[in-house]
């Protein structure tokens, strides 16, 4: 078992009288793809938004690489290696796909695990490392052929992959994907599955929320299940699929 990259420790989040999350604890480990599932309104997005720093949490602790982050502003969490997809929507329609990805790399980092993988020093060969990384990101996100196109002109599925590509350019330790398959058709979901597995090969851990069960069962190493803001199960896909509590609360309805 590898070390945790991201730790959620007895997280509680209320909106007024609504207890969206209650005493939630789980971890995302190094090199792991963790699926987060549950019925509508069970608190999945609230968990991701708490991690990203969209709003203050009610109580509990959040740790990234062993460092407590719940008091930090959003940008500091990104700089610390936490990436998510939704904020990077194609605001820069005039940019090319490549430029938009380069923009994602423009994040102040104190350390980044991948520079050592490429074996370059940070300063002198920074450009070379970046070029190589962007080329690799274009490859695994299937955007290589549209790299020179303007963001406004690519398909909506390609825009979704571009969001992930931009998040990856920030050299995260962990990436948070909230329903990345929404609006994708079958062959695009296959590309997404392959991409999520490629992200892990980059050394980046993944927390993925999805209602699409075939996809989540395929990509996840482990799955955490929420219901009414609480964790009701945690385990490998096979255990989750056969867990009567999960079937009763969620999978029965999804199937
Ligand atoms: N900003 C907010 N203000 C008030 N209530 C909120 C807010 N965000 C979420 N909630 C409430 O918190 C609960 C959990 O919502 P959340 O969006 O986390 O669910 P979810 O599991 O992501 O659902 P879905 O599968 O539909 O995306 C719901 O009752 C929701 O109405
Ligand atoms: Mg949600």
PDB file of C-alpha atoms in Angstrom, residues 63-204:
ATOM      1  CA  UNK A  63      -4.131  17.241   3.982  1.00  0.00           C
ATOM      2  CA  UNK A  64      -2.155  17.313   0.734  1.00  0.00           C
ATOM      3  CA  UNK A  65       1.153  15.462   0.845  1.00  0.00           C
ATOM      4  CA  UNK A  66       0.885  15.478   4.652  1.00  0.00           C
ATOM      5  CA  UNK A  67       0.429  19.265   4.778  1.00  0.00           C
ATOM      6  CA  UNK A  68      -2.800  20.673   6.173  1.00  0.00           C
ATOM      7  CA  UNK A  69      -4.479  22.719   3.409  1.00  0.00           C
ATOM      8  CA  UNK A  70      -7.982  23.469   4.703  1.00  0.00           C
ATOM      9  CA  UNK A  71      -6.987  26.976   5.807  1.00  0.00           C
ATOM     10  CA  UNK A  72      -5.277  27.823   2.517  1.00  0.00           C
ATOM     11  CA  UNK A  73      -6.765  29.832  -0.366  1.00  0.00           C
ATOM     12  CA  UNK A  74      -7.617  28.057  -3.598  1.00  0.00           C
ATOM     13  CA  UNK A  75      -4.515  29.189  -5.549  1.00  0.00           C
ATOM     14  CA  UNK A  76      -2.192  27.966  -2.793  1.00  0.00           C
ATOM     15  CA  UNK A  77      -3.762  24.498  -3.005  1.00  0.00           C
ATOM     16  CA  UNK A  78      -3.206  24.474  -6.785  1.00  0.00           C
ATOM     17  CA  UNK A  79       0.390  25.569  -6.242  1.00  0.00           C
ATOM     18  CA  UNK A  80       0.747  22.750  -3.719  1.00  0.00           C
ATOM     19  CA  UNK A  81      -0.227  20.188  -6.340  1.00  0.00           C
ATOM     20  CA  UNK A  82      -4.020  19.939  -6.268  1.00  0.00           C
ATOM     21  CA  UNK A  83      -5.682  20.344  -9.666  1.00  0.00           C
ATOM     22  CA  UNK A  84      -9.313  20.220 -10.693  1.00  0.00           C
ATOM     23  CA  UNK A  85     -11.051  20.638 -13.983  1.00  0.00           C
ATOM     24  CA  UNK A  86     -14.026  22.916 -13.850  1.00  0.00           C
ATOM     25  CA  UNK A  87     -12.421  26.347 -13.383  1.00  0.00           C
ATOM     26  CA  UNK A  88     -10.336  26.038 -16.528  1.00  0.00           C
ATOM     27  CA  UNK A  89     -13.339  26.086 -18.885  1.00  0.00           C
ATOM     28  CA  UNK A  90     -12.521  27.561 -22.241  1.00  0.00           C
ATOM     29  CA  UNK A  91     -12.515  31.182 -21.141  1.00  0.00           C
ATOM     30  CA  UNK A  92      -9.795  31.933 -23.650  1.00  0.00           C
ATOM     31  CA  UNK A  93     -11.623  31.092 -26.856  1.00  0.00           C
ATOM     32  CA  UNK A  94      -9.049  33.016 -28.903  1.00  0.00           C
ATOM     33  CA  UNK A  95      -6.168  30.855 -27.681  1.00  0.00           C
ATOM     34  CA  UNK A  96      -4.983  27.793 -29.490  1.00  0.00           C
ATOM     35  CA  UNK A  97      -5.301  24.452 -27.732  1.00  0.00           C
ATOM     36  CA  UNK A  98      -1.540  24.383 -27.160  1.00  0.00           C
ATOM     37  CA  UNK A  99      -1.528  27.915 -25.712  1.00  0.00           C
ATOM     38  CA  UNK A 100      -4.387  27.054 -23.347  1.00  0.00           C
ATOM     39  CA  UNK A 101      -2.438  24.044 -22.041  1.00  0.00           C
ATOM     40  CA  UNK A 102       0.723  26.152 -21.650  1.00  0.00           C
ATOM     41  CA  UNK A 103      -1.357  28.558 -19.585  1.00  0.00           C
ATOM     42  CA  UNK A 104      -2.117  25.744 -17.156  1.00  0.00           C
ATOM     43  CA  UNK A 105       1.584  25.284 -16.526  1.00  0.00           C
ATOM     44  CA  UNK A 106       1.898  28.870 -15.365  1.00  0.00           C
ATOM     45  CA  UNK A 107       1.562  28.018 -11.696  1.00  0.00           C
ATOM     46  CA  UNK A 108       4.090  28.820  -9.013  1.00  0.00           C
ATOM     47  CA  UNK A 109       5.407  25.610  -7.579  1.00  0.00           C
ATOM     48  CA  UNK A 110       7.907  25.066  -4.810  1.00  0.00           C
ATOM     49  CA  UNK A 111       8.548  21.512  -5.903  1.00  0.00           C
ATOM     50  CA  UNK A 112       7.277  19.341  -8.681  1.00  0.00           C
ATOM     51  CA  UNK A 113       7.784  15.581  -8.792  1.00  0.00           C
ATOM     52  CA  UNK A 114       8.033  15.300 -12.556  1.00  0.00           C
ATOM     53  CA  UNK A 115      11.099  17.480 -13.106  1.00  0.00           C
ATOM     54  CA  UNK A 116      13.210  14.766 -11.551  1.00  0.00           C
ATOM     55  CA  UNK A 117      11.550  12.160 -13.760  1.00  0.00           C
ATOM     56  CA  UNK A 118      12.670  14.054 -16.844  1.00  0.00           C
ATOM     57  CA  UNK A 119      16.110  14.547 -15.285  1.00  0.00           C
ATOM     58  CA  UNK A 120      16.365  18.249 -16.045  1.00  0.00           C
ATOM     59  CA  UNK A 121      17.240  21.167 -13.803  1.00  0.00           C
ATOM     60  CA  UNK A 122      14.386  23.577 -13.214  1.00  0.00           C
ATOM     61  CA  UNK A 123      15.985  26.714 -14.638  1.00  0.00           C
ATOM     62  CA  UNK A 124      18.137  26.084 -17.686  1.00  0.00           C
ATOM     63  CA  UNK A 125      16.014  23.387 -19.238  1.00  0.00           C
ATOM     64  CA  UNK A 126      12.651  24.625 -18.045  1.00  0.00           C
ATOM     65  CA  UNK A 127      11.435  25.286 -21.572  1.00  0.00           C
ATOM     66  CA  UNK A 128      12.566  21.892 -22.840  1.00  0.00           C
ATOM     67  CA  UNK A 129      10.816  20.137 -19.965  1.00  0.00           C
ATOM     68  CA  UNK A 130       7.659  22.133 -20.576  1.00  0.00           C
ATOM     69  CA  UNK A 131       7.696  21.433 -24.333  1.00  0.00           C
ATOM     70  CA  UNK A 132       8.115  17.738 -23.690  1.00  0.00           C
ATOM     71  CA  UNK A 133       5.402  17.691 -21.085  1.00  0.00           C
ATOM     72  CA  UNK A 134       2.916  19.596 -23.253  1.00  0.00           C
ATOM     73  CA  UNK A 135       3.650  17.246 -26.175  1.00  0.00           C
ATOM     74  CA  UNK A 136       2.945  14.274 -23.919  1.00  0.00           C
ATOM     75  CA  UNK A 137      -0.259  15.835 -22.577  1.00  0.00           C
ATOM     76  CA  UNK A 138      -1.452  16.549 -26.156  1.00  0.00           C
ATOM     77  CA  UNK A 139      -0.759  12.918 -26.988  1.00  0.00           C
ATOM     78  CA  UNK A 140      -2.602  11.282 -24.067  1.00  0.00           C
ATOM     79  CA  UNK A 141      -5.578  13.641 -24.232  1.00  0.00           C
ATOM     80  CA  UNK A 142      -5.975  12.955 -27.967  1.00  0.00           C
ATOM     81  CA  UNK A 143      -5.613  16.662 -28.752  1.00  0.00           C
ATOM     82  CA  UNK A 144      -2.412  16.446 -30.788  1.00  0.00           C
ATOM     83  CA  UNK A 145      -4.182  16.922 -34.113  1.00  0.00           C
ATOM     84  CA  UNK A 146      -6.023  20.026 -32.933  1.00  0.00           C
ATOM     85  CA  UNK A 147      -3.099  21.595 -31.024  1.00  0.00           C
ATOM     86  CA  UNK A 148      -2.935  24.582 -33.388  1.00  0.00           C
ATOM     87  CA  UNK A 149      -6.694  25.134 -33.553  1.00  0.00           C
ATOM     88  CA  UNK A 150      -8.429  27.873 -31.622  1.00  0.00           C
ATOM     89  CA  UNK A 151     -10.230  26.659 -28.503  1.00  0.00           C
ATOM     90  CA  UNK A 152     -13.557  28.072 -29.764  1.00  0.00           C
ATOM     91  CA  UNK A 153     -13.461  25.831 -32.841  1.00  0.00           C
ATOM     92  CA  UNK A 154     -12.963  22.387 -31.256  1.00  0.00           C
ATOM     93  CA  UNK A 155     -15.813  20.024 -30.294  1.00  0.00           C
ATOM     94  CA  UNK A 156     -17.403  20.050 -26.842  1.00  0.00           C
ATOM     95  CA  UNK A 157     -15.861  16.643 -26.091  1.00  0.00           C
ATOM     96  CA  UNK A 158     -12.443  18.003 -27.058  1.00  0.00           C
ATOM     97  CA  UNK A 159     -13.065  21.005 -24.798  1.00  0.00           C
ATOM     98  CA  UNK A 160     -13.673  18.593 -21.909  1.00  0.00           C
ATOM     99  CA  UNK A 161     -10.390  16.825 -22.620  1.00  0.00           C
ATOM    100  CA  UNK A 162      -8.715  20.229 -22.888  1.00  0.00           C
ATOM    101  CA  UNK A 163      -9.842  21.053 -19.339  1.00  0.00           C
ATOM    102  CA  UNK A 164      -8.111  17.917 -18.113  1.00  0.00           C
ATOM    103  CA  UNK A 165      -5.038  18.710 -20.226  1.00  0.00           C
ATOM    104  CA  UNK A 166      -4.831  22.211 -18.762  1.00  0.00           C
ATOM    105  CA  UNK A 167      -5.135  20.854 -15.224  1.00  0.00           C
ATOM    106  CA  UNK A 168      -2.363  18.337 -15.938  1.00  0.00           C
ATOM    107  CA  UNK A 169      -0.051  21.095 -17.148  1.00  0.00           C
ATOM    108  CA  UNK A 170       0.093  22.478 -13.604  1.00  0.00           C
ATOM    109  CA  UNK A 171       2.056  19.338 -12.662  1.00  0.00           C
ATOM    110  CA  UNK A 172      -0.341  18.267  -9.929  1.00  0.00           C
ATOM    111  CA  UNK A 173       0.169  15.536  -7.349  1.00  0.00           C
ATOM    112  CA  UNK A 174      -3.531  14.786  -7.563  1.00  0.00           C
ATOM    113  CA  UNK A 175      -6.295  15.732  -9.959  1.00  0.00           C
ATOM    114  CA  UNK A 176      -9.997  16.002  -9.073  1.00  0.00           C
ATOM    115  CA  UNK A 177     -12.467  15.138 -11.844  1.00  0.00           C
ATOM    116  CA  UNK A 178     -16.149  15.884 -11.177  1.00  0.00           C
ATOM    117  CA  UNK A 179     -18.253  13.964 -13.720  1.00  0.00           C
ATOM    118  CA  UNK A 180     -15.773  14.101 -16.614  1.00  0.00           C
ATOM    119  CA  UNK A 181     -17.931  11.769 -18.761  1.00  0.00           C
ATOM    120  CA  UNK A 182     -20.992  14.038 -18.716  1.00  0.00           C
ATOM    121  CA  UNK A 183     -22.109  14.627 -22.287  1.00  0.00           C
ATOM    122  CA  UNK A 184     -19.623  12.175 -23.802  1.00  0.00           C
ATOM    123  CA  UNK A 185     -20.735   9.404 -26.151  1.00  0.00           C
ATOM    124  CA  UNK A 186     -19.514   5.812 -25.940  1.00  0.00           C
ATOM    125  CA  UNK A 187     -16.257   6.038 -27.903  1.00  0.00           C
ATOM    126  CA  UNK A 188     -15.360   9.295 -26.141  1.00  0.00           C
ATOM    127  CA  UNK A 189     -15.887   7.589 -22.764  1.00  0.00           C
ATOM    128  CA  UNK A 190     -13.425   4.922 -23.860  1.00  0.00           C
ATOM    129  CA  UNK A 191     -10.887   7.669 -24.647  1.00  0.00           C
ATOM    130  CA  UNK A 192     -11.596   9.167 -21.217  1.00  0.00           C
ATOM    131  CA  UNK A 193     -10.997   5.810 -19.466  1.00  0.00           C
ATOM    132  CA  UNK A 194      -7.666   5.441 -21.261  1.00  0.00           C
ATOM    133  CA  UNK A 195      -6.765   9.023 -20.391  1.00  0.00           C
ATOM    134  CA  UNK A 196      -7.504   8.538 -16.679  1.00  0.00           C
ATOM    135  CA  UNK A 197      -5.243   5.486 -16.662  1.00  0.00           C
ATOM    136  CA  UNK A 198      -2.528   7.461 -18.504  1.00  0.00           C
ATOM    137  CA  UNK A 199      -2.749  10.182 -15.851  1.00  0.00           C
ATOM    138  CA  UNK A 200      -1.851   7.603 -13.221  1.00  0.00           C
ATOM    139  CA  UNK A 201       1.130   6.541 -15.328  1.00  0.00           C
ATOM    140  CA  UNK A 202       2.325  10.165 -15.149  1.00  0.00           C
ATOM    141  CA  UNK A 203       2.566   9.690 -11.394  1.00  0.00           C
ATOM    142  CA  UNK A 204      -0.538  11.783 -10.722  1.00  0.00           C
TER     143      UNK A 204
END
